[in-house]
Structure formats: structure tokens, C-alpha cells
Tab-separated table of N, CA and C in Angstrom:
chain	number	residue	atom	x	y	z
C	1	MET	N	0.982	129.198	104.446
C	1	MET	CA	-0.352	129.820	104.838
C	1	MET	C	-0.090	131.128	104.310
C	2	ARG	N	1.193	131.687	104.229
C	2	ARG	CA	1.282	133.064	103.662
C	2	ARG	C	0.947	132.886	102.113
C	3	LEU	N	1.358	131.935	101.333
C	3	LEU	CA	0.830	131.521	99.842
C	3	LEU	C	-0.511	131.761	99.641
C	4	TYR	N	-1.108	130.915	100.568
C	4	TYR	CA	-2.911	131.161	100.310
C	4	TYR	C	-3.659	132.288	100.627
C	5	LEU	N	-2.937	133.076	101.458
C	5	LEU	CA	-3.331	134.333	101.735
C	5	LEU	C	-2.914	135.552	100.623
C	6	ALA	N	-1.632	135.247	100.068
C	6	ALA	CA	-1.071	136.055	98.635
C	6	ALA	C	-1.975	135.783	97.951
C	7	VAL	N	-2.571	134.407	97.654
C	7	VAL	CA	-3.372	133.945	96.319
C	7	VAL	C	-4.857	134.542	96.399
C	8	ALA	N	-4.993	134.604	97.779
C	8	ALA	CA	-6.588	135.068	98.185
C	8	ALA	C	-6.540	136.808	97.707
C	9	VAL	N	-5.800	137.377	97.981
C	9	VAL	CA	-5.339	138.906	98.026
C	9	VAL	C	-5.488	139.172	96.356
C	10	LEU	N	-4.691	138.074	95.680
C	10	LEU	CA	-4.558	138.407	94.525
C	10	LEU	C	-5.866	138.372	93.598
C	11	MET	N	-6.728	137.231	93.955
C	11	MET	CA	-7.793	137.021	93.353
C	11	MET	C	-8.825	138.017	93.691
C	12	LEU	N	-8.698	138.597	95.125
C	12	LEU	CA	-9.700	139.577	95.253
C	12	LEU	C	-9.573	140.974	94.258
C	13	ALA	N	-7.943	141.182	94.052
C	13	ALA	CA	-7.576	142.429	93.401
C	13	ALA	C	-8.338	142.137	91.788
C	14	LEU	N	-7.790	140.873	91.497
C	14	LEU	CA	-8.359	140.536	89.642
C	14	LEU	C	-9.882	140.809	89.722
C	15	VAL	N	-10.708	140.583	91.061
C	15	VAL	CA	-12.133	140.755	90.762
C	15	VAL	C	-12.442	142.160	90.704
C	16	ALA	N	-11.659	142.934	91.635
C	16	ALA	CA	-12.043	144.272	91.793
C	16	ALA	C	-11.550	144.865	90.565
C	17	TYR	N	-10.557	144.365	89.863
C	17	TYR	CA	-9.984	145.058	88.594
C	17	TYR	C	-11.177	145.148	87.425
C	18	THR	N	-11.502	143.686	87.272
C	18	THR	CA	-12.365	143.162	86.308
C	18	THR	C	-13.638	143.906	86.300
C	19	ASP	N	-14.298	144.035	87.862
C	19	ASP	CA	-15.451	144.637	87.861
C	19	ASP	C	-15.366	146.371	87.476
C	20	ALA	N	-14.119	146.726	87.970
C	20	ALA	CA	-13.931	148.156	87.448
C	20	ALA	C	-13.915	148.589	85.831
C	21	GLN	N	-13.297	147.403	85.126
C	21	GLN	CA	-13.294	147.512	83.516
C	21	GLN	C	-14.501	147.137	82.985
C	22	GLY	N	-15.641	146.574	83.620
C	22	GLY	CA	-16.965	147.076	82.871
C	22	GLY	C	-17.153	145.361	82.313
C	23	GLU	N	-15.948	144.734	82.449
C	23	GLU	CA	-16.322	143.393	81.089
C	23	GLU	C	-15.889	142.291	82.001
C	24	SER	N	-16.869	141.411	82.502
C	24	SER	CA	-16.647	140.342	83.534
C	24	SER	C	-15.592	139.084	82.759
C	25	VAL	N	-15.332	138.202	83.985
C	25	VAL	CA	-14.079	137.281	83.309
C	25	VAL	C	-14.869	136.572	82.448
C	26	GLU	N	-16.137	136.081	82.498
C	26	GLU	CA	-16.946	135.381	81.931
C	26	GLU	C	-17.196	135.857	80.483
C	27	GLN	N	-17.311	137.095	80.279
C	27	GLN	CA	-17.503	137.721	78.919
C	27	GLN	C	-15.975	138.123	78.534
C	28	LYS	N	-15.115	137.875	78.872
C	28	LYS	CA	-13.843	137.869	78.492
C	28	LYS	C	-13.372	136.636	77.834
C	29	PHE	N	-13.589	135.483	78.670
C	29	PHE	CA	-13.594	134.197	78.021
C	29	PHE	C	-14.412	133.645	77.040
C	30	GLN	N	-15.462	134.229	76.858
C	30	GLN	CA	-16.552	134.053	76.022
C	30	GLN	C	-15.959	134.583	74.559
C	31	ARG	N	-15.657	136.064	74.654
C	31	ARG	CA	-15.172	136.800	73.490
C	31	ARG	C	-13.618	136.049	73.268
C	32	PHE	N	-12.888	135.490	74.174
C	32	PHE	CA	-11.663	134.722	73.786
C	32	PHE	C	-12.183	133.588	73.001
C	33	GLY	N	-12.917	132.718	73.388
C	33	GLY	CA	-13.587	131.563	72.571
C	33	GLY	C	-13.992	132.076	71.031
C	34	GLU	N	-14.528	132.905	70.966
C	34	GLU	CA	-15.012	133.111	69.798
C	34	GLU	C	-14.110	133.928	68.945
C	35	GLN	N	-13.054	134.744	69.266
C	35	GLN	CA	-11.894	134.961	68.669
C	35	GLN	C	-10.867	133.423	68.305
C	36	PHE	N	-11.137	132.928	69.170
C	36	PHE	CA	-10.095	131.611	68.595
C	36	PHE	C	-10.866	130.769	67.780
C	37	SER	N	-12.137	130.754	67.729
C	37	SER	CA	-12.865	129.975	66.593
C	37	SER	C	-12.760	130.628	65.497
C	38	GLU	N	-12.768	131.662	65.494
C	38	GLU	CA	-12.714	132.511	64.061
C	38	GLU	C	-11.490	132.478	63.592
C	39	MET	N	-10.442	132.438	64.297
C	39	MET	CA	-9.002	132.223	63.686
C	39	MET	C	-8.790	130.715	63.306
C	40	GLY	N	-9.442	129.721	64.157
C	40	GLY	CA	-9.496	128.085	63.662
C	40	GLY	C	-10.150	128.274	62.267
C	41	GLN	N	-11.201	128.900	61.971
C	41	GLN	CA	-12.123	128.778	60.904
C	41	GLN	C	-11.123	129.508	59.652
C	42	THR	N	-10.586	130.453	59.812
C	42	THR	CA	-9.663	131.486	58.963
C	42	THR	C	-8.693	130.439	58.470
C	43	LEU	N	-8.019	129.874	59.385
C	43	LEU	CA	-6.790	129.129	59.008
C	43	LEU	C	-7.304	127.982	58.351
C	44	ALA	N	-8.284	127.253	58.674
C	44	ALA	CA	-8.828	126.198	57.748
C	44	ALA	C	-9.072	126.739	56.254
C	45	GLU	N	-9.738	127.832	56.227
C	45	GLU	CA	-10.220	128.165	54.853
C	45	GLU	C	-9.028	128.670	54.100
C	46	LYS	N	-7.923	128.715	54.458
C	46	LYS	CA	-6.746	129.248	54.073
C	46	LYS	C	-5.616	128.338	53.626
C	47	ALA	N	-5.633	127.182	54.572
C	47	ALA	CA	-5.289	125.879	54.186
C	47	ALA	C	-5.992	125.003	53.126
C	48	LYS	N	-7.126	125.006	53.352
C	48	LYS	CA	-8.107	124.389	52.046
C	48	LYS	C	-7.831	125.066	50.861
C	49	THR	N	-7.597	126.572	50.801
C	49	THR	CA	-7.445	127.313	49.482
C	49	THR	C	-5.913	126.421	48.644
C	50	THR	N	-5.182	126.834	49.949
C	50	THR	CA	-3.683	126.337	49.283
C	50	THR	C	-3.710	125.169	49.115
C	51	PHE	N	-4.075	124.187	49.582
C	51	PHE	CA	-3.883	122.893	49.086
C	51	PHE	C	-4.549	122.708	47.741
C	52	GLN	N	-5.757	123.359	47.645
C	52	GLN	CA	-6.627	123.154	46.183
C	52	GLN	C	-5.783	123.979	45.040
C	53	ASP	N	-5.081	125.129	45.447
C	53	ASP	CA	-4.276	125.918	44.370
C	53	ASP	C	-3.347	124.895	44.072
C	54	LEU	N	-2.664	124.178	44.907
C	54	LEU	CA	-1.358	123.069	44.996
C	54	LEU	C	-1.736	122.051	44.078
C	55	HIS	N	-2.779	121.275	44.441
C	55	HIS	CA	-3.444	120.313	43.631
C	55	HIS	C	-3.699	120.883	42.284
C	56	ASN	N	-4.324	121.616	42.065
C	56	ASN	CA	-4.490	122.317	40.740
C	56	ASN	C	-3.580	123.081	39.949
C	57	SER	N	-2.326	122.975	40.563
C	57	SER	CA	-1.332	123.637	39.813
C	57	SER	C	-0.751	123.140	38.483
C	58	GLU	N	-0.235	123.775	37.772
C	58	GLU	CA	0.302	123.004	36.288
C	58	GLU	C	1.291	122.223	36.909
C	59	PHE	N	2.149	122.182	37.634
C	59	PHE	CA	3.294	121.210	38.059
C	59	PHE	C	2.396	119.992	38.328
C	60	ALA	N	1.355	120.040	39.212
C	60	ALA	CA	0.877	119.168	39.986
C	60	ALA	C	0.332	118.260	38.889
C	61	VAL	N	-0.457	118.810	38.116
C	61	VAL	CA	-1.319	118.075	36.687
C	61	VAL	C	-0.471	117.757	36.115
C	62	SER	N	0.561	118.227	35.488
C	62	SER	CA	1.690	117.520	34.599
C	62	SER	C	2.308	116.405	35.276
C	63	SER	N	2.833	116.572	36.490
C	63	SER	CA	3.274	115.157	37.178
C	63	SER	C	2.372	114.235	37.187
C	64	ARG	N	1.124	114.206	37.556
C	64	ARG	CA	0.227	113.237	37.590
C	64	ARG	C	0.048	112.636	36.170
C	65	ASN	N	-0.174	113.307	35.149
C	65	ASN	CA	-0.348	112.683	34.014
C	65	ASN	C	0.873	112.036	33.389
C	66	TRP	N	2.007	112.583	33.844
C	66	TRP	CA	3.388	111.768	33.741
C	66	TRP	C	3.617	110.513	34.184
C	67	PHE	N	3.029	110.514	35.563
C	67	PHE	CA	3.143	109.212	36.053
C	67	PHE	C	2.032	108.386	35.570
C	68	THR	N	0.892	108.698	35.410
C	68	THR	CA	0.007	108.071	34.722
C	68	THR	C	0.126	107.228	33.440
C	69	GLU	N	0.785	108.044	32.611
C	69	GLU	CA	1.651	107.472	31.198
C	69	GLU	C	2.496	106.466	31.540
C	70	GLN	N	3.587	106.774	32.332
C	70	GLN	CA	4.405	105.648	32.753
C	70	GLN	C	4.113	104.532	33.172
C	71	PHE	N	2.545	104.546	33.911
C	71	PHE	CA	2.220	103.541	34.745
C	71	PHE	C	1.703	102.909	33.488
C	72	GLU	N	0.911	103.283	32.594
C	72	GLU	CA	0.081	102.620	31.808
C	72	GLU	C	1.170	102.242	30.820
C	73	LYS	N	2.534	102.417	30.318
C	73	LYS	CA	3.412	101.864	29.594
C	73	LYS	C	3.800	100.476	30.319
C	74	VAL	N	3.938	100.857	31.673
C	74	VAL	CA	4.669	99.885	32.173
C	74	VAL	C	3.805	98.298	32.408
C	75	LYS	N	2.402	98.699	32.398
C	75	LYS	CA	1.200	98.091	32.719
C	75	LYS	C	1.464	97.223	31.165
C	76	SER	N	1.348	98.002	30.226
C	76	SER	CA	1.209	97.355	28.690
C	76	SER	C	2.287	96.523	28.582
C	77	LYS	N	3.627	96.518	28.725
C	77	LYS	CA	4.583	96.172	28.729
C	77	LYS	C	4.416	94.626	29.306
C	78	LEU	N	4.113	94.584	30.555
C	78	LEU	CA	3.895	93.705	31.436
C	78	LEU	C	2.841	92.565	30.653
C	79	THR	N	1.873	93.138	30.422
C	79	THR	CA	0.774	92.499	29.597
C	79	THR	C	1.232	91.726	28.540
C	80	GLU	N	2.009	92.143	27.621
C	80	GLU	CA	2.649	91.757	26.254
C	80	GLU	C	3.615	90.914	26.698
C	81	GLY	N	4.355	90.915	27.776
C	81	GLY	CA	5.354	90.039	28.243
C	81	GLY	C	4.876	88.738	28.914
C	82	ALA	N	3.539	88.771	29.170
C	82	ALA	CA	3.025	87.791	30.034
C	82	ALA	C	2.279	86.668	28.997
C	83	GLN	N	2.127	87.234	27.649
C	83	GLN	CA	1.287	86.525	26.557
C	83	GLN	C	2.340	85.858	25.712
């Protein structure tokens, strides 16, 4: 019973405090949602840019070309051996 009374008093204090601040709880949650969304978009853009930079780096391009050449060599040897 005391716990319920303490929670009710804390809720009333929170409501009184937020009313005194001039910004409602709803506005705070809305602002938090907007900031969270903006942070997610920024993080997604940075991740996309990083992956593009990594994909187009000199090391990645030369590695892909090397693997392609090696695959073609093995493929040509297998076709020669099968004939």
C-alpha cells in the first residue's frame, strides 16, 4: 500500500515539474523520437559511405581482380583437361 502511495506522489511531482518546465511529456517524447530518428539516419548514411569507400578502395579492387584472374586460370585448365 505504501508503495502505491509513493508511486502516486512521484507521478504527481513529475507532472507538476514538467508543467513548470513549459514542455509537456508528450513534447519531450516527440522530440526524443525525432532526435533518435535523425541519429539513425546519420548512422545509416555514415555506414553506407564507409562500405562504399571500402568497396571502391584500391585493395578491394585489386583483390577482386586477382581472384577473377585466378578463377579464370583454373577454369581454363579444367576445360583443357576435360578435352
